[in-house]
Amino acid sequence: MKKLLFSILIYLTLGAAALQGANPTTQTLERVYVSTDRNCYVAGDELFVSAFCIDASSEDGRLSTLSKVAYIELQNSTGTVQTMKVALDGGRGCGSMSLYTDLPTGNYALIAYTSQNLAEKGFVPVAKFITIYNVLSLKRVPGGVEVSEKDRPVAQGNVSDESNGFQIIQDKNWKANSSGSIRLKNPFNEAVTLSVSVYHEDQLCSVSTSTLPAVVNSNGWRNVKATIDDSYIPEYEGEMIRLKISDNVEPGRMLSVSFPGRQPDYYFVTIDNNHLATLITKNVPGERDMVCEPYPLDTTLQWSVEIEDNFLRPTPQTIPLLTLYPEQAKALTERGIAMQLSHRFNGDTIVSALKGSNRIRLTSPDKTYLLDDYTRFPLMQEVIIEYVSEIQLRHNRRHNELKVLQEGVFHESYADDINSIIFLDGMPVLDHDRFLKYSPLLVRQLDVFKRSFIEGTTFYSGAANFQTYKGNLSGWNFAENVRILRFHGVSVPTELTFMKQGVPNPSTDYRQTLYWKPLMSMPAASEQTVKVATPCYKGHFTILVEGMTQSGRTFSATSTFECE
């Protein structure tokens, strides 16, 4: 036992030292630019984004490696109407959000920032403008729309070349319900990261929007000087989730927080003197249930918990006025049909999910039991006693405890005074008596982890994760003091290449975005060819590439083609 306590002391000492040195370059000043799959949408469409998080305090304005999450807000003149979060890795990330079907017609601003910007005094986010039409109602953004009786004027002026030599070479002849090739040429003697979009351009696209080079150059996103409040902690691991706990829960008490699923995704945090519990995550993806339970156990405790809002929600900046023209009526009808057909026939089958970072801490179990391979018992206690030699059931005067036995350095007798964690679908089960009443007929698999680990300030001698068939805590009876919240995590990274799923039904293929690659990398002085599937209709299409080199040089290249 002395060896065990000595090991714990060394671990905690090293961990404290690591935390003291884990505040990397808090003077980094970040700026976030988002490219989108197109500039014009109808309410109900999916909006795809690609984020470039730039270290504006560096001389060359290269990508930042500090923050691991970007916050994006969609605003109109009334304020913020939708939000999303994007996980960042090396300054790059992507995601999507479904535009609410009740969004009024008008121009909107997309603003993006990181938590590091909250520490920067006088920070003002830069807006990217997009247009959203509501084809199902007559709602309009207050004071943001005017109607013209005249035809739309012909655009004047020259478009500046921001390609910096980056080339787009496309097929000459494009046919509907077919495919074509686009060749991209990187002229730089260094690798580049970019986003690629191919989308339908019609008479609805009216708002002028900025490109990556224009935003970086016009706003001076290089060698920026500003004052940073060092009391802010950068999100250099992932999103920091702050939970506000009711005053009747005493500070110093532990809080178990988990996101149920196939694998354990859990946290044990201490409630501080301000009745806050802070989770330092590695980014939780998608919309998830968050299960919270105070520890030590007190089933009679009446308490409440709220998730604090991490979004800035600033006062809306000036957004350009949207003008509606008579000749846009046909395009509006076509867009509305395309949106409804997409929801009716295609759904999410055309979206490819990209691989995210691994945030799960307990992987590679030491022993796995598939309970279908064994004779079923009606009681969980019988299953554990008869089959699972790595777990022992211990009794004391108050309640039962399940212990995972150790091998090697730690002797089995240590299981008497060291806790083990029991999970059900990744949720820590603190009341083992309640778990022993759970039906084993609902459990498909058991993973046993014999290794010891530290979570928060507590040492644990192993863990066991019981997985149900559905992975959703089927039939579990929560204690009265458990609180379940709906948590909106970072957007699941997605792309639209139609390489894996194929194109939708040709007769209903009215896609407006034909190709969307938000995170493409190209080596120095290289070429890359992409295949684009065309829809069932004819029209004018735009190819847009936005990106930057490793050293911070930005570029934006466009090309167009007609689909016959």
XYZ file of C-alpha atoms in Angstrom:
564
model
C 0.000 0.000 0.000
C 2.892 2.411 0.645
C 4.108 1.842 -2.909
C 0.614 2.580 -4.146
C 0.315 5.843 -2.203
C 3.786 6.880 -3.323
C 2.840 6.270 -6.956
C -0.316 8.352 -6.550
C 1.670 11.197 -4.959
C 4.194 11.190 -7.796
C 1.406 11.154 -10.395
C -0.432 14.073 -8.821
C 2.796 16.070 -8.417
C 3.751 15.586 -12.052
C 0.190 16.384 -13.129
C 0.212 19.663 -11.186
C 3.558 20.604 -12.706
C 2.235 19.820 -16.167
C -0.805 22.028 -15.605
C 1.384 24.901 -14.434
C 3.323 24.679 -17.674
C 0.270 24.076 -19.842
C -0.537 27.706 -20.567
C 0.957 28.022 -24.059
C 1.514 31.511 -25.480
C -1.593 33.105 -24.040
C -0.608 36.281 -25.897
C -1.571 34.647 -29.200
C -4.137 36.765 -31.031
C -6.486 34.726 -33.194
C -8.801 35.613 -36.068
C -11.252 33.191 -37.676
C -12.430 33.262 -41.277
C -15.114 30.880 -42.547
C -15.588 29.877 -46.158
C -19.027 28.511 -47.093
C -20.190 26.075 -49.734
C -22.093 28.953 -51.404
C -23.332 32.461 -50.663
C -27.078 32.079 -51.162
C -29.492 29.687 -49.376
C -33.157 29.117 -48.718
C -34.468 28.492 -45.212
C -34.248 24.746 -44.576
C -30.986 24.287 -46.509
C -27.836 22.851 -44.969
C -25.061 25.435 -44.592
C -21.515 24.041 -44.732
C -18.487 25.937 -43.411
C -14.716 25.584 -43.444
C -12.823 27.488 -40.736
C -9.375 29.079 -40.975
C -8.087 30.112 -37.526
C -5.153 32.489 -38.068
C -2.476 33.571 -35.604
C -2.804 37.307 -36.216
C 0.000 38.092 -33.758
C 2.569 36.365 -35.990
C 4.394 38.337 -38.671
C 3.165 36.158 -41.532
C -0.339 35.395 -40.223
C -0.052 31.631 -40.436
C -2.548 29.184 -38.944
C -2.874 29.109 -35.164
C -2.370 25.911 -33.161
C -3.736 27.304 -29.886
C -7.529 27.052 -29.803
C -9.336 23.779 -30.490
C -12.836 25.120 -31.076
C -14.320 28.001 -33.081
C -17.671 29.616 -32.300
C -19.841 30.709 -35.235
C -22.969 32.862 -35.046
C -25.543 33.612 -37.726
C -26.960 37.117 -37.237
C -29.504 39.416 -38.798
C -30.536 42.898 -37.674
C -32.435 41.473 -34.682
C -29.420 39.620 -33.253
C -28.062 36.083 -33.241
C -30.541 33.591 -34.706
C -28.422 30.398 -34.887
C -25.109 29.172 -33.531
C -22.672 26.344 -34.142
C -19.282 25.167 -32.909
C -16.475 23.768 -35.052
C -13.589 21.648 -33.757
C -10.163 22.982 -34.771
C -7.025 20.989 -35.439
C -3.964 23.002 -36.361
C -6.130 26.004 -37.130
C -8.514 24.191 -39.486
C -11.971 22.747 -39.012
C -15.341 22.279 -40.683
C -18.973 21.571 -39.955
C -22.553 22.285 -40.980
C -25.881 23.433 -39.615
C -29.442 23.135 -40.855
C -30.906 26.582 -41.373
C -34.168 26.991 -39.479
C -37.198 26.822 -41.749
C -38.678 29.947 -40.137
C -35.698 32.229 -40.850
C -37.021 35.374 -42.553
C -35.802 36.483 -45.974
C -32.803 38.818 -45.842
C -29.047 39.180 -45.718
C -27.225 37.645 -42.780
C -23.801 37.939 -41.190
C -21.639 34.966 -40.206
C -19.197 35.867 -37.443
C -16.569 33.518 -36.039
C -14.150 33.669 -33.121
C -12.416 31.584 -30.452
C -12.467 31.791 -26.653
C -9.093 33.524 -26.899
C -10.877 36.488 -28.462
C -12.924 36.884 -25.263
C -9.660 37.690 -23.469
C -8.773 40.363 -26.039
C -9.834 43.852 -25.065
C -11.744 45.691 -27.791
C -12.179 42.642 -30.024
C -14.683 43.050 -32.877
C -15.391 39.986 -35.081
C -15.341 40.308 -38.864
C -18.567 39.388 -40.653
C -19.064 37.305 -43.788
C -22.385 38.034 -45.501
C -24.759 35.478 -46.987
C -28.323 35.671 -48.297
C -31.210 33.511 -47.068
C -34.635 33.386 -48.751
C -37.697 31.915 -47.086
C -39.765 30.307 -49.846
C -42.408 28.998 -47.439
C -43.489 32.304 -45.888
C -43.484 36.064 -46.480
C -41.399 36.801 -43.378
C -38.576 39.305 -43.927
C -35.774 40.607 -41.734
C -37.090 43.842 -40.136
C -35.706 46.796 -42.046
C -33.478 44.538 -44.102
C -35.411 44.010 -47.362
C -36.657 46.287 -50.114
C -38.711 45.394 -53.200
C -37.822 46.840 -56.599
C -40.259 47.096 -59.502
C -37.392 47.358 -61.952
C -35.130 44.609 -63.248
C -31.855 43.922 -61.546
C -29.059 46.185 -62.878
C -26.130 44.621 -64.691
C -23.082 44.257 -62.443
C -20.281 46.716 -63.192
C -16.565 46.721 -62.419
C -13.641 44.330 -62.640
C -13.033 41.462 -60.255
C -9.532 41.519 -58.770
C -7.309 38.480 -59.165
C -6.599 36.939 -55.750
C -5.391 33.539 -56.977
C -1.667 34.242 -56.464
C -1.022 31.774 -59.259
C -3.286 28.965 -58.012
C -4.970 27.413 -61.065
C -8.328 25.760 -61.732
C -8.415 23.736 -64.969
C -11.794 22.232 -65.861
C -13.421 20.133 -68.555
C -14.790 22.111 -71.484
C -18.114 20.348 -71.940
C -20.431 19.659 -68.998
C -23.679 17.695 -69.346
C -26.606 17.327 -66.952
C -26.904 13.953 -65.170
C -23.275 13.241 -65.921
C -19.910 14.177 -64.414
C -16.833 16.259 -65.102
C -13.284 16.719 -63.853
C -11.560 19.699 -62.253
C -7.779 19.880 -61.962
C -6.240 22.009 -59.223
C -2.620 23.193 -59.500
C -0.661 24.384 -56.462
C 2.097 26.743 -57.702
C 3.686 27.339 -54.319
C 6.863 25.679 -53.087
C 5.057 24.690 -49.914
C 1.983 22.729 -48.910
C -1.435 24.389 -48.885
C -4.720 23.803 -47.071
C -7.908 24.814 -48.856
C -11.634 24.464 -49.280
C -13.203 23.609 -52.650
C -16.808 24.301 -53.600
C -18.785 23.807 -56.822
C -22.260 25.337 -56.671
C -25.149 26.608 -58.781
C -25.127 30.333 -59.425
C -28.509 31.890 -60.205
C -30.234 35.255 -59.998
C -30.776 34.957 -56.248
C -27.118 35.477 -55.314
C -27.042 39.206 -54.689
C -24.995 40.002 -51.568
C -21.309 40.743 -52.069
C -19.122 38.673 -49.789
C -15.444 38.828 -48.918
C -12.795 36.250 -49.721
C -10.032 34.958 -47.459
C -7.287 37.156 -48.992
C -9.517 40.243 -48.914
C -10.417 39.730 -45.243
C -6.836 39.040 -44.162
C -5.358 41.972 -46.077
C -8.044 44.595 -45.522
C -8.338 43.916 -41.782
C -4.610 43.639 -41.131
C -4.587 40.088 -39.810
C -0.799 40.032 -39.499
C 1.398 41.171 -36.628
C -1.619 42.421 -34.649
C -1.020 44.051 -31.277
C -3.641 43.981 -28.522
C -4.045 43.567 -24.777
C -4.879 40.107 -23.438
C -6.535 39.401 -20.094
C -4.487 36.525 -18.655
C -7.368 35.430 -16.407
C -8.929 33.676 -19.411
C -7.865 30.087 -20.047
C -7.424 29.205 -23.739
C -9.316 26.186 -25.062
C -6.125 24.413 -26.103
C -7.553 20.962 -25.300
C -11.103 21.442 -26.497
C -14.317 23.136 -25.462
C -14.518 24.158 -21.817
C -18.038 23.421 -20.605
C -19.085 25.431 -17.551
C -21.996 24.194 -15.480
C -23.795 26.521 -13.059
C -24.867 24.574 -9.970
C -27.624 25.661 -7.582
C -26.524 27.264 -4.316
C -27.782 24.414 -2.125
C -24.956 22.148 -3.379
C -21.923 22.856 -1.236
C -18.612 23.828 -2.906
C -15.998 21.076 -2.921
C -18.487 18.390 -3.806
C -17.735 16.201 -6.808
C -19.951 16.099 -9.884
C -20.126 13.154 -12.268
C -20.803 14.269 -15.843
C -21.073 11.879 -18.775
C -22.241 11.678 -22.384
C -23.744 8.187 -22.766
C -22.765 6.128 -25.792
C -20.896 3.006 -26.756
C -17.629 4.200 -25.206
C -17.019 5.948 -21.850
C -17.030 9.728 -22.249
C -17.117 11.024 -18.689
C -15.749 13.630 -16.282
C -15.444 13.951 -12.495
C -15.128 17.614 -11.566
C -15.190 19.635 -8.352
C -17.774 22.343 -7.735
C -15.894 25.566 -6.935
C -16.778 28.413 -4.571
C -18.756 30.169 -7.320
C -20.912 27.053 -7.719
C -19.367 26.329 -11.101
C -18.154 22.979 -12.406
C -15.792 23.243 -15.385
C -15.225 20.392 -17.840
C -12.092 20.562 -19.991
C -13.095 18.366 -22.912
C -11.494 17.232 -26.127
C -14.651 18.417 -27.931
C -17.927 16.510 -27.690
C -19.421 16.050 -31.193
C -23.065 16.431 -32.169
C -26.149 16.787 -30.005
C -25.832 14.608 -26.923
C -27.522 13.900 -23.616
C -25.450 15.125 -20.666
C -26.025 13.154 -17.452
C -25.059 14.911 -14.205
C -25.029 13.410 -10.711
C -23.500 14.772 -7.466
C -21.071 12.598 -5.513
C -21.037 11.380 -2.725
C -24.459 9.918 -3.388
C -27.514 11.647 -1.939
C -30.699 10.583 -3.668
C -32.738 13.095 -1.618
C -30.764 16.120 -2.860
C -32.929 18.638 -4.752
C -30.658 20.677 -7.011
C -30.426 22.233 -10.454
C -27.768 22.689 -13.124
C -27.491 24.902 -16.227
C -24.993 25.019 -19.085
C -23.377 28.436 -19.357
C -23.425 30.011 -22.815
C -19.958 30.275 -24.394
C -21.122 32.443 -27.297
C -20.280 36.122 -27.509
C -23.623 37.218 -29.057
C -22.454 40.765 -29.903
C -24.658 43.584 -31.121
C -25.252 43.029 -34.854
C -23.094 45.045 -37.204
C -24.492 46.873 -40.224
C -25.754 44.263 -42.703
C -26.318 45.206 -46.376
C -29.896 45.664 -47.513
C -31.378 42.880 -49.674
C -33.219 43.985 -52.808
C -35.861 41.719 -54.356
C -36.288 41.935 -58.131
C -39.204 40.717 -60.310
C -37.062 38.313 -62.391
C -36.063 36.378 -59.256
C -39.514 34.775 -58.897
C -38.676 31.777 -61.110
C -35.363 31.146 -59.354
C -37.098 31.299 -55.960
C -39.617 28.673 -57.049
C -36.843 26.397 -58.315
C -34.835 26.804 -55.127
C -37.849 25.966 -53.000
C -38.529 22.801 -55.000
C -34.857 21.810 -54.792
C -34.805 22.228 -50.999
C -37.964 20.180 -50.471
C -36.846 17.421 -52.854
C -33.540 17.219 -51.021
C -35.312 16.674 -47.700
C -37.846 14.274 -49.198
C -35.675 12.001 -51.306
C -32.033 12.500 -50.398
C -31.912 13.287 -46.682
C -28.474 12.764 -45.164
C -27.455 9.958 -47.507
C -25.339 12.258 -49.656
C -23.255 13.628 -46.759
C -19.918 11.997 -45.919
C -18.733 12.262 -42.313
C -15.056 12.995 -41.821
C -12.980 11.347 -39.127
C -12.680 13.465 -35.997
C -10.073 13.432 -33.258
C -10.155 10.601 -30.722
C -11.417 11.936 -27.388
C -12.208 8.596 -25.710
C -9.849 7.883 -22.814
C -10.668 4.228 -22.100
C -9.844 2.135 -25.159
C -8.400 -1.350 -25.805
C -10.063 -3.349 -23.001
C -8.092 -6.137 -21.321
C -11.041 -8.535 -21.583
C -14.298 -8.469 -23.565
C -17.358 -10.605 -22.833
C -20.091 -11.084 -25.428
C -22.974 -12.139 -23.197
C -24.805 -13.920 -26.014
C -22.043 -16.540 -25.827
C -23.058 -17.450 -22.271
C -26.101 -18.920 -20.590
C -28.282 -16.024 -19.575
C -29.106 -15.395 -15.929
C -32.001 -13.164 -14.849
C -29.890 -11.241 -12.301
C -26.831 -9.076 -12.963
C -25.287 -10.339 -9.746
C -25.398 -13.931 -11.033
C -23.789 -12.968 -14.358
C -20.862 -11.266 -12.622
C -20.310 -14.029 -10.070
C -20.557 -16.887 -12.560
C -18.664 -15.507 -15.578
C -16.634 -12.396 -14.862
C -13.606 -13.387 -12.807
C -12.064 -9.897 -13.115
C -14.893 -8.294 -11.096
C -15.701 -9.105 -7.495
C -18.837 -8.235 -5.557
C -17.999 -6.879 -2.104
C -20.475 -6.262 0.699
C -20.292 -3.754 3.514
C -22.794 -2.620 6.092
C -24.336 0.017 3.852
C -24.230 -1.167 0.239
C -22.649 -3.439 -2.332
C -19.593 -2.514 -4.387
C -18.197 -3.937 -7.607
C -14.383 -4.058 -7.741
C -12.111 -4.720 -10.720
C -9.185 -6.878 -9.624
C -5.685 -5.734 -10.497
C -2.681 -7.601 -11.827
C 1.044 -6.907 -11.769
C 2.117 -3.920 -9.639
C -1.082 -3.662 -7.620
C -2.070 -6.667 -5.540
C -5.664 -7.897 -5.543
C -6.048 -7.038 -1.860
C -5.893 -3.358 -2.782
C -9.402 -3.705 -4.192
C -10.713 -3.414 -0.633
C -9.965 0.297 -0.296
C -9.679 1.595 -3.861
C -12.695 2.357 -6.058
C -13.386 0.992 -9.507
C -15.602 2.704 -12.083
C -18.582 0.810 -13.462
C -20.064 2.194 -16.684
C -23.353 1.508 -18.415
C -23.187 2.675 -22.042
C -20.329 4.982 -21.067
C -22.178 6.541 -18.099
C -20.555 6.086 -14.653
C -22.867 4.161 -12.338
C -22.198 5.457 -8.827
C -24.874 3.376 -7.082
C -23.820 -0.261 -7.546
C -26.877 -1.537 -5.665
C -29.075 0.076 -8.322
C -26.923 -1.460 -11.074
C -27.226 -4.982 -9.613
C -30.995 -4.693 -10.139
C -30.528 -3.931 -13.844
C -31.545 -6.656 -16.258
C -28.523 -8.415 -17.868
C -30.796 -9.428 -20.762
C -30.429 -5.846 -22.046
C -26.621 -6.027 -22.065
C -24.790 -7.125 -25.198
C -21.136 -6.688 -24.256
C -18.859 -6.123 -21.279
C -15.405 -4.527 -21.573
C -13.050 -4.858 -18.593
C -10.102 -2.482 -18.065
C -7.690 -3.786 -15.420
C -5.291 -0.844 -15.472
C -5.351 1.814 -12.782
C -5.875 5.483 -13.578
C -6.567 8.845 -11.996
C -9.699 10.819 -12.775
C -9.859 14.258 -11.206
C -8.417 13.830 -7.716
C -9.466 10.186 -7.280
C -7.483 7.025 -7.948
C -9.367 4.104 -9.522
C -8.408 0.460 -9.723
C -9.795 -0.431 -13.107
C -13.107 -0.015 -14.891
C -15.850 -2.042 -16.565
C -18.188 -0.835 -19.306
C -21.492 -2.691 -19.795
C -22.896 -1.965 -23.271
C -26.568 -2.455 -24.087
C -27.804 -3.596 -27.481
C -29.026 -0.119 -28.414
C -26.319 1.842 -26.617
C -28.870 4.258 -25.119
C -29.224 3.142 -21.483
C -32.251 1.003 -22.343
C -34.410 0.316 -19.289
C -32.129 2.153 -16.856
C -33.883 3.685 -13.842
C -32.195 6.982 -12.937
C -31.981 8.178 -9.346
C -34.108 11.205 -8.430
C -31.066 13.454 -8.031
C -29.811 12.835 -11.590
C -30.173 15.741 -14.012
C -30.177 15.211 -17.805
C -29.457 18.156 -20.113
C -29.356 18.415 -23.894
C -25.895 19.480 -24.985
C -25.031 20.922 -28.401
C -21.421 19.975 -29.074
C -19.135 20.726 -31.986
C -20.536 20.077 -35.432
C -19.705 16.701 -36.929
C -17.235 17.419 -39.780
C -18.802 16.589 -43.138
C -18.119 16.926 -46.849
C -20.122 16.580 -50.084
C -18.078 14.660 -52.644
C -20.552 11.892 -53.594
C -17.603 9.495 -53.778
C -18.897 6.985 -51.201
C -22.686 7.227 -51.397
C -23.023 8.154 -55.052
C -25.376 10.779 -56.478
C -29.075 10.933 -55.567
C -31.835 9.647 -57.824
C -31.203 11.383 -61.195
C -34.844 12.395 -61.536
C -34.789 14.270 -58.204
C -31.191 15.486 -58.273
C -31.630 19.232 -57.846
C -28.534 19.762 -55.692
C -27.380 23.374 -55.458
C -23.961 22.435 -54.051
C -22.416 19.823 -56.340
C -19.107 19.412 -54.506
C -17.823 20.564 -51.119
C -14.391 19.624 -49.795
C -13.801 21.741 -46.676
C -10.425 20.295 -45.638
C -8.221 19.557 -48.628
C -4.433 19.439 -48.430
C -2.027 19.634 -51.353
C 1.761 19.124 -51.245
C 4.122 21.746 -52.626
C 4.024 22.277 -56.421
C 1.429 19.539 -56.925
C -1.768 18.845 -58.848
C -4.981 17.166 -57.790
C -8.034 16.153 -59.807
C -11.566 15.995 -58.404
C -14.596 14.397 -60.003
C -17.872 16.319 -59.893
C -21.289 14.736 -60.479
C -23.696 17.099 -62.248
C -27.409 17.447 -61.355
C -30.455 16.838 -63.553
C -30.903 20.474 -64.537
C -28.991 22.893 -66.750
C -27.444 26.063 -65.440
C -24.468 28.234 -64.574
C -22.036 26.917 -61.959
C -19.115 28.401 -60.044
C -15.952 26.742 -58.752
C -14.497 28.484 -55.696
C -11.183 27.594 -54.026
C -9.986 29.404 -50.882
C -6.860 28.531 -48.956
C -3.482 29.412 -47.549
C 0.074 28.125 -47.517
C 2.032 26.903 -44.516
C 3.766 30.260 -44.286
C 0.498 32.245 -44.279
C 0.063 33.298 -47.929
C -3.639 33.396 -48.806
C -5.352 32.858 -52.147
C -8.817 32.644 -53.696
C -9.449 31.308 -57.200
C -12.709 31.034 -59.130
C -13.872 29.551 -62.411
C -17.274 29.005 -64.027
C -18.906 26.574 -66.441
C -22.250 26.002 -68.114
C -24.030 22.669 -67.704
C -25.983 21.832 -70.880
